Amino acid sequence: MSKKLSNLIKAETKRQQETLGLIPSENIASPAVLAALGSPLTNKYSEGYPGKRYYQGNQIVDEIELYAQEQGLKAFGLRGALSSVLPMSESKVSELKGLGNSWFLNVQAHSGSPANAAIYFALAEPGDTVMGQSLAHGGHLTHGANLNFSSRFYNAVQYGLDPKKDLIDYDQVESLAKRHKPRIIYSGTTAYPQIIDFKRFGKIAKSVGAYHVADVSHIAGLIAGGAHQAPFPYADVVMATTHKTMRGPRGAVIFSKGPELAYKINKAIIPGLQGGPHNNVTAAIAVMFEEMQKVAFKRYAKQVVKNAAVLAAELKRYGFALVSGGTKTHLILIDLKSKNITGKAAALLLEEAGIVANKNSVPGDEKPFNPSGLRIGTPLLTSRGMKEKEMKEVAMFMHHLVDLKEPAEFVRKEVVKLCKKFPLPYK
Ligand code: DSN
């Protein structure tokens, strides 16, 4: 590697060491996850699935992929089956008896958006109606947002939040579902601080004959750690990116209930959408699932939520307005209008002091490029070992910057001091 590149990697590692990462979708992958990512597994082409590959030489990759599936089912406590039981042709899937309620796991999607593209591809035809939470109200681009493939290839109907409480308006979801009869109803968010009622989503989807797809990218780690309701009893398909609260490599996983859906999803990933899986990522996902079954992971998941609750309470004490009044998850959405600063200006100011957050729309915002909100979360700081005491410090730093207008370089020194007490696990 050139000096230039190795210096850039060192510089980025130092940036991560010396800043407080508050972006709720970011985290820290363990050295074991990084070791799998950096292994020669990256050299192998493996289109297809274990036992059914297009190329030779995949015996070991097959074992790794099946092991990742097995560990993923265990990490979420699911009764499941491995993809190796799926037949070669669709007509034979119905012959698989007794597996209708078993969960199958696809670990090949390259990331969240391709995973969702595969799910649409598997479960709907172009032009079909699909439903999801609007981006402006905390949904994701792939849940039917303007400009995204999900609204260009499908007829996307969007639901949102109740304007008084900033909570998902389940009555609206139900009435829109009854009116539009979608093929797919997505539950799942990227900027929603409260618990999602998957049971209600499941009931609504069932009542209109839609598939319920739960996109738990943000909260998968909380679910596995027992800190959020699980969607599995109420969903047909559950997907998640692996690099957020699960602390894995960049990638995605798709759980499908029963062999029929699993067959469709697998076919949509390859040959439908992707080429060769990233085998180094598959192994890193397996490492992630092993780590998620440890007691320490459950402790981390619960601490993420405790930390967010303390951070939210402290911010409120300093007069910050929080969308939906607070948080029950890892994430906090601050409405900065009462502080007379835009989300963008606040994000830049915090960055100067070494606090990394992101600007975000809050309900009612009309300009997505100049929103009034700031989205923060506690997974990354919790992975560094920070607890309630440090959350109070983080809130105080934000108060000093936004309210007291203290020079960013003063706060920056305190931020670096705090970071040094909680180093990332890298040399
Ligand atoms: N970029 C992700 C997030 O930050 O939530 C969503 O794709």
Coordinates of C-alpha atoms and ligand atoms in Angstrom, one line a residue:
M1 CA 0.0 0.0 0.0
S2 CA 1.3 3.5 -0.8
K3 CA 2.3 5.8 2.1
K4 CA -0.4 8.1 1.0
L5 CA -3.1 5.5 1.4
S6 CA -1.8 4.1 4.7
N7 CA -1.5 7.6 6.1
L8 CA -5.1 8.2 5.1
I9 CA -6.3 5.1 6.8
K10 CA -4.3 6.1 9.9
A11 CA -5.8 9.6 9.8
E12 CA -9.4 8.2 9.6
T13 CA -8.7 5.8 12.5
K14 CA -7.4 8.8 14.5
R15 CA -10.4 10.8 13.5
Q16 CA -12.7 8.0 14.8
Q17 CA -10.6 7.7 18.0
E18 CA -10.7 11.4 18.8
T19 CA -14.3 12.3 17.9
L20 CA -17.6 11.5 19.6
G21 CA -19.6 9.5 17.0
L22 CA -23.3 10.3 17.5
I23 CA -24.6 9.2 14.1
P24 CA -27.1 6.6 15.2
S25 CA -26.5 4.3 12.2
E26 CA -22.7 4.1 12.8
N27 CA -20.9 1.7 15.2
I28 CA -17.6 0.0 15.8
A29 CA -16.8 -3.4 14.2
S30 CA -14.6 -5.6 16.4
P31 CA -11.1 -6.6 15.4
A32 CA -12.4 -10.1 14.7
V33 CA -15.0 -8.7 12.2
L34 CA -12.2 -6.7 10.6
A35 CA -10.0 -9.8 10.4
A36 CA -12.6 -11.7 8.5
L37 CA -13.2 -8.7 6.2
G38 CA -9.5 -8.6 5.4
S39 CA -9.1 -12.3 4.7
P40 CA -8.4 -14.1 1.3
L41 CA -12.1 -15.0 1.2
T42 CA -12.4 -11.9 -0.9
N43 CA -10.6 -13.7 -3.7
K44 CA -13.3 -16.2 -4.5
Y45 CA -16.3 -16.1 -6.9
S46 CA -19.3 -17.9 -5.5
E47 CA -22.4 -17.0 -7.5
G48 CA -25.3 -19.1 -6.3
Y49 CA -25.9 -20.7 -2.9
P50 CA -24.2 -23.5 -0.9
G51 CA -24.3 -26.7 -2.9
K52 CA -25.7 -24.9 -6.0
R53 CA -22.8 -22.7 -7.2
Y54 CA -22.0 -21.7 -10.7
Y55 CA -18.2 -22.0 -10.2
Q56 CA -16.0 -24.8 -8.7
G57 CA -13.9 -24.5 -5.6
N58 CA -16.6 -23.4 -3.2
Q59 CA -16.7 -26.2 -0.6
I60 CA -15.3 -24.0 2.1
V61 CA -17.3 -20.9 1.2
D62 CA -20.4 -23.1 1.3
E63 CA -19.6 -24.1 4.9
I64 CA -19.0 -20.5 5.8
E65 CA -22.2 -19.3 4.3
L66 CA -24.3 -22.1 6.0
Y67 CA -22.5 -21.3 9.3
A68 CA -23.4 -17.6 8.9
Q69 CA -27.1 -18.6 8.3
E70 CA -27.1 -20.9 11.3
Q71 CA -25.5 -18.3 13.6
G72 CA -28.0 -15.6 12.4
L73 CA -31.0 -17.8 13.2
K74 CA -29.5 -18.5 16.7
A75 CA -28.7 -14.9 17.4
F76 CA -32.4 -14.0 17.0
G77 CA -33.6 -17.2 18.7
L78 CA -35.5 -18.4 15.6
R79 CA -36.6 -21.8 14.6
G80 CA -35.2 -22.0 11.1
A81 CA -33.7 -24.0 8.3
L82 CA -30.6 -23.6 6.2
S83 CA -30.8 -22.7 2.5
S84 CA -29.3 -26.1 1.6
V85 CA -32.8 -27.6 2.0
L86 CA -34.2 -25.4 -0.7
P87 CA -34.7 -27.3 -4.1
M88 CA -33.3 -26.2 -7.4
S89 CA -36.7 -25.4 -9.0
E90 CA -39.7 -23.4 -7.7
S91 CA -42.2 -26.2 -8.6
K92 CA -40.5 -28.4 -5.9
V93 CA -40.7 -25.9 -3.1
S94 CA -44.2 -26.8 -2.1
E95 CA -43.0 -30.4 -1.6
L96 CA -41.0 -29.2 1.4
K97 CA -43.3 -30.3 4.2
G98 CA -43.4 -28.9 7.7
L99 CA -41.2 -25.9 7.1
G100 CA -43.9 -23.3 6.6
N101 CA -43.1 -21.5 9.8
S102 CA -39.3 -21.9 9.6
W103 CA -37.2 -18.9 9.1
F104 CA -34.6 -18.9 6.3
L105 CA -31.7 -16.4 6.1
N106 CA -30.0 -14.9 3.1
V107 CA -26.7 -13.2 4.0
Q108 CA -25.6 -12.2 0.5
A109 CA -27.2 -8.7 0.0
H110 CA -24.4 -6.2 -0.5
S111 CA -26.1 -3.6 1.7
G112 CA -29.5 -2.2 2.8
S113 CA -30.8 -0.7 -0.5
P114 CA -29.9 -3.7 -2.6
A115 CA -31.6 -5.9 0.0
N116 CA -34.8 -3.9 -0.2
A117 CA -34.6 -3.9 -4.0
A118 CA -34.4 -7.7 -3.9
I119 CA -37.4 -7.8 -1.6
Y120 CA -39.5 -5.7 -4.0
F121 CA -38.3 -7.8 -6.9
A122 CA -39.2 -11.0 -5.1
L123 CA -42.6 -10.0 -3.8
A124 CA -44.1 -7.5 -6.3
E125 CA -44.4 -6.8 -10.0
P126 CA -43.4 -3.4 -11.4
G127 CA -46.3 -1.1 -11.1
D128 CA -47.8 -2.8 -8.0
T129 CA -48.7 -0.7 -5.0
V130 CA -46.3 -0.7 -2.1
M131 CA -46.5 1.2 1.2
G132 CA -43.9 2.6 3.5
Q133 CA -43.2 5.4 6.0
S134 CA -42.3 8.7 4.3
L135 CA -38.7 9.9 4.4
A136 CA -39.8 13.2 5.9
H137 CA -41.4 11.4 8.8
G138 CA -38.5 9.0 9.5
G139 CA -38.8 6.4 6.8
H140 CA -36.1 5.3 4.4
L141 CA -35.5 6.2 0.7
T142 CA -36.2 2.6 -0.3
H143 CA -39.6 2.7 1.4
G144 CA -41.2 4.6 -1.5
A145 CA -39.4 8.0 -1.4
N146 CA -39.5 10.3 -4.4
L147 CA -36.6 9.7 -6.8
N148 CA -35.8 6.3 -5.4
F149 CA -36.4 3.1 -7.5
S150 CA -39.1 2.1 -5.0
S151 CA -41.4 4.9 -6.2
R152 CA -40.2 4.9 -9.8
F153 CA -40.9 1.2 -10.4
Y154 CA -43.8 0.8 -8.0
N155 CA -46.8 2.8 -7.1
A156 CA -45.6 4.0 -3.7
V157 CA -48.1 5.1 -1.0
Q158 CA -46.6 6.8 2.0
Y159 CA -47.8 6.9 5.6
G160 CA -46.5 9.2 8.3
L161 CA -46.7 10.4 11.9
D162 CA -49.6 11.7 13.8
P163 CA -48.9 15.5 13.7
K164 CA -49.8 16.0 17.4
K165 CA -47.8 13.3 19.0
D166 CA -45.1 12.6 16.3
L167 CA -45.9 8.9 16.6
I168 CA -46.6 6.5 13.7
D169 CA -50.3 7.0 12.8
Y170 CA -51.4 3.4 12.8
D171 CA -55.0 4.4 11.9
Q172 CA -53.7 6.2 8.9
V173 CA -51.6 3.1 7.9
E174 CA -54.8 1.0 8.2
S175 CA -57.0 3.3 6.2
L176 CA -54.4 3.8 3.5
A177 CA -53.9 0.0 3.3
K178 CA -57.6 -0.6 3.0
R179 CA -57.9 2.0 0.3
H180 CA -54.8 1.1 -1.8
K181 CA -54.5 -2.6 -1.2
P182 CA -50.7 -2.7 -1.4
R183 CA -48.7 -5.9 -2.2
I184 CA -46.1 -5.0 0.4
I185 CA -46.3 -2.9 3.6
Y186 CA -43.0 -1.9 5.0
S187 CA -42.5 -1.2 8.7
G188 CA -39.2 0.3 9.9
T189 CA -37.5 3.6 10.1
T190 CA -34.3 5.5 10.0
A191 CA -35.2 8.5 12.2
Y192 CA -37.9 7.4 14.6
P193 CA -37.1 7.4 18.4
Q194 CA -40.1 5.3 19.6
I195 CA -40.9 1.6 19.7
I196 CA -42.5 0.3 16.5
D197 CA -45.7 -1.8 16.9
F198 CA -44.9 -4.6 14.6
K199 CA -48.0 -6.5 15.8
R200 CA -50.3 -3.8 14.5
F201 CA -48.4 -3.6 11.2
G202 CA -48.7 -7.4 10.9
K203 CA -52.5 -7.3 11.6
I204 CA -53.0 -4.5 9.0
A205 CA -51.0 -6.3 6.4
K206 CA -52.8 -9.6 7.0
S207 CA -56.2 -7.8 6.7
V208 CA -55.5 -6.6 3.2
G209 CA -53.5 -9.6 2.0
A210 CA -50.2 -7.7 1.9
Y211 CA -46.7 -9.0 2.8
H212 CA -45.4 -7.3 5.9
V213 CA -41.7 -6.5 5.5
A214 CA -40.0 -5.2 8.6
D215 CA -36.9 -3.2 7.9
V216 CA -35.1 -3.3 11.2
S217 CA -31.8 -2.0 10.0
H218 CA -31.6 0.5 12.8
I219 CA -32.8 -1.7 15.7
A220 CA -31.7 -5.2 14.8
G221 CA -29.0 -5.2 17.5
L222 CA -31.6 -3.9 20.1
I223 CA -34.0 -6.7 19.0
A224 CA -31.4 -9.4 19.4
G225 CA -30.3 -8.0 22.7
G226 CA -33.8 -7.9 24.1
A227 CA -34.2 -4.1 24.1
H228 CA -36.9 -3.8 21.4
Q229 CA -40.0 -5.9 20.5
A230 CA -39.1 -8.5 17.8
P231 CA -41.0 -8.3 14.4
F232 CA -40.7 -12.1 13.7
P233 CA -44.1 -13.2 14.9
Y234 CA -45.8 -10.5 12.8
A235 CA -43.7 -10.3 9.6
D236 CA -43.3 -12.3 6.4
V237 CA -39.8 -10.9 5.7
V238 CA -37.4 -9.1 8.1
M239 CA -34.3 -7.4 6.7
A240 CA -31.5 -5.4 8.3
T241 CA -28.2 -3.9 7.5
T242 CA -25.4 -5.4 9.5
H243 CA -23.2 -2.4 10.2
K244 CA -25.5 -0.5 12.5
T245 CA -26.6 -1.7 16.0
M246 CA -25.4 -5.3 15.2
R247 CA -21.8 -4.0 14.9
G248 CA -20.9 -6.1 11.9
P249 CA -19.4 -5.4 8.5
R250 CA -21.2 -3.2 5.9
G251 CA -23.8 -5.6 4.5
A252 CA -27.4 -6.8 4.9
V253 CA -29.3 -9.9 5.8
I254 CA -32.9 -11.0 4.8
F255 CA -34.9 -13.4 6.9
S256 CA -37.9 -14.9 5.2
K257 CA -40.7 -17.1 6.7
G258 CA -41.2 -20.4 5.0
P259 CA -39.5 -22.0 1.9
E260 CA -41.7 -20.3 -0.7
L261 CA -40.6 -16.8 0.4
A262 CA -37.0 -17.8 0.9
Y263 CA -36.9 -19.3 -2.6
K264 CA -38.2 -16.1 -4.1
I265 CA -35.8 -13.9 -2.1
N266 CA -32.8 -16.0 -2.9
K267 CA -33.7 -15.9 -6.6
A268 CA -34.2 -12.2 -6.5
I269 CA -30.7 -11.7 -5.0
I270 CA -29.0 -13.9 -7.6
P271 CA -29.6 -14.3 -10.5
G272 CA -32.1 -11.4 -10.1
L273 CA -30.0 -8.6 -8.9
Q274 CA -26.4 -9.3 -7.7
G275 CA -23.4 -11.2 -8.9
G276 CA -21.0 -13.0 -6.6
P277 CA -21.5 -12.6 -2.9
H278 CA -18.7 -10.9 -0.9
N279 CA -17.5 -14.0 1.0
N280 CA -15.2 -12.0 3.3
V281 CA -18.3 -10.1 4.3
T282 CA -20.3 -13.3 4.8
A283 CA -17.6 -14.5 7.2
A284 CA -17.6 -11.2 9.0
I285 CA -21.4 -11.5 9.3
A286 CA -20.9 -14.9 10.9
V287 CA -18.4 -13.4 13.4
M288 CA -21.0 -10.6 14.2
F289 CA -23.7 -13.2 14.8
E290 CA -21.3 -15.2 17.1
E291 CA -20.6 -12.0 19.1
M292 CA -24.3 -11.1 19.3
Q293 CA -25.0 -14.3 21.2
K294 CA -22.6 -13.3 24.1
V295 CA -23.9 -11.9 27.3
A296 CA -21.8 -8.8 26.7
F297 CA -23.8 -8.0 23.6
K298 CA -27.1 -8.1 25.5
R299 CA -25.6 -5.8 28.1
Y300 CA -24.5 -3.4 25.3
A301 CA -27.9 -3.4 23.7
K302 CA -29.6 -2.5 27.0
Q303 CA -27.0 0.1 27.7
V304 CA -27.5 1.7 24.3
V305 CA -31.2 2.4 25.3
K306 CA -30.3 3.5 28.8
N307 CA -27.7 5.9 27.5
A308 CA -30.1 7.4 24.9
A309 CA -32.7 7.9 27.7
V310 CA -30.2 9.8 29.8
L311 CA -28.9 11.8 26.8
A312 CA -32.5 12.7 25.9
A313 CA -33.4 13.8 29.5
E314 CA -30.3 15.9 29.8
L315 CA -30.9 17.6 26.4
K316 CA -34.5 18.4 27.5
R317 CA -33.1 19.9 30.7
Y318 CA -31.1 22.2 28.5
G319 CA -34.2 23.2 26.6
F320 CA -33.8 21.1 23.4
A321 CA -37.1 20.1 21.9
L322 CA -37.2 16.4 21.0
V323 CA -39.5 15.0 18.3
S324 CA -42.1 12.7 20.0
G325 CA -40.9 14.0 23.4
G326 CA -38.0 11.7 23.9
T327 CA -36.7 8.2 23.0
K328 CA -37.3 4.5 23.8
T329 CA -34.6 3.4 21.4
H330 CA -31.0 4.2 20.5
L331 CA -32.0 7.4 18.6
I332 CA -32.9 11.0 19.4
L333 CA -34.3 13.5 16.9
I334 CA -33.8 17.1 18.0
D335 CA -36.0 19.9 16.6
L336 CA -33.7 22.9 16.7
K337 CA -36.3 25.6 15.6
S338 CA -36.6 26.9 19.2
K339 CA -32.8 27.2 19.4
N340 CA -32.7 29.4 16.3
I341 CA -30.1 27.3 14.5
T342 CA -30.6 25.0 11.5
G343 CA -29.8 21.4 11.5
K344 CA -27.0 22.0 9.0
A345 CA -25.4 24.8 11.1
A346 CA -25.7 22.8 14.3
A347 CA -24.1 19.7 12.6
L348 CA -21.2 21.8 11.4
L349 CA -20.7 23.5 14.7
L350 CA -20.7 20.2 16.6
E351 CA -18.2 18.8 14.1
E352 CA -15.8 21.6 14.8
A353 CA -15.9 20.5 18.4
G354 CA -15.3 16.9 17.4
I355 CA -19.0 15.7 17.9
V356 CA -20.2 14.0 14.7
A357 CA -24.0 14.0 14.2
N358 CA -26.2 14.5 11.1
K359 CA -28.7 17.1 10.1
N360 CA -32.2 15.6 9.6
S361 CA -35.7 16.6 8.6
V362 CA -38.2 16.8 11.4
P363 CA -42.0 16.4 10.7
G364 CA -43.2 19.6 9.1
D365 CA -39.9 20.5 7.4
E366 CA -40.3 21.5 3.8
K367 CA -36.6 21.8 2.7
P368 CA -34.8 18.4 3.1
F369 CA -31.5 20.0 2.2
N370 CA -31.8 22.6 5.0
P371 CA -33.7 20.8 7.7
S372 CA -34.4 22.0 11.2
G373 CA -33.4 18.8 13.0
L374 CA -30.4 16.9 14.2
R375 CA -30.3 13.1 14.5
I376 CA -28.1 11.6 17.2
G377 CA -27.8 8.2 18.8
T378 CA -25.8 6.2 21.3
P379 CA -24.7 2.9 19.8
L380 CA -21.2 3.9 18.9
L381 CA -20.4 5.6 22.2
T382 CA -21.9 2.7 24.1
S383 CA -19.6 0.3 22.1
R384 CA -16.7 2.5 23.3
G385 CA -17.8 1.7 26.9
M386 CA -19.5 5.1 27.7
K387 CA -22.4 5.1 30.2
E388 CA -24.9 7.5 31.7
K389 CA -22.2 9.8 33.2
E390 CA -20.6 10.4 29.8
M391 CA -24.0 11.0 28.2
K392 CA -24.5 13.9 30.6
E393 CA -21.1 15.3 29.5
V394 CA -22.1 14.9 25.8
A395 CA -25.4 16.9 26.5
M396 CA -23.4 19.5 28.3
F397 CA -21.0 19.9 25.4
M398 CA -23.9 20.4 23.1
H399 CA -25.4 23.0 25.5
H400 CA -22.1 24.9 25.7
L401 CA -21.9 25.0 21.9
V402 CA -25.5 25.7 20.9
D403 CA -26.7 27.8 23.9
L404 CA -23.7 29.4 25.5
K405 CA -21.9 29.8 22.1
E406 CA -18.6 28.7 23.6
P407 CA -15.7 28.5 21.1
A408 CA -15.7 25.1 19.5
E409 CA -11.9 24.7 20.2
F410 CA -12.5 24.8 24.0
V411 CA -15.2 22.1 23.8
R412 CA -13.0 20.1 21.3
K413 CA -10.3 19.8 24.0
E414 CA -12.8 18.3 26.4
V415 CA -14.1 16.0 23.7
V416 CA -10.6 14.6 23.0
K417 CA -10.0 14.0 26.7
L418 CA -13.2 12.0 27.0
C419 CA -12.5 10.0 23.8
K420 CA -9.0 9.1 25.1
K421 CA -10.6 7.5 28.2
F422 CA -12.7 5.2 25.9
P423 CA -10.4 4.1 23.0
L424 CA -11.5 2.2 20.0
P425 CA -10.2 -1.4 20.0
Y426 CA -7.7 -0.8 17.2
K427 CA -3.9 -0.4 17.3
Ligands
DSN1 N1 -27.8 5.8 5.9 C1 -28.7 5.1 6.8 C2 -28.9 5.8 8.1 O1 -28.0 6.6 8.4 O2 -29.9 5.6 8.7 C3 -29.9 4.7 6.2 O3 -29.7 4.0 5.0

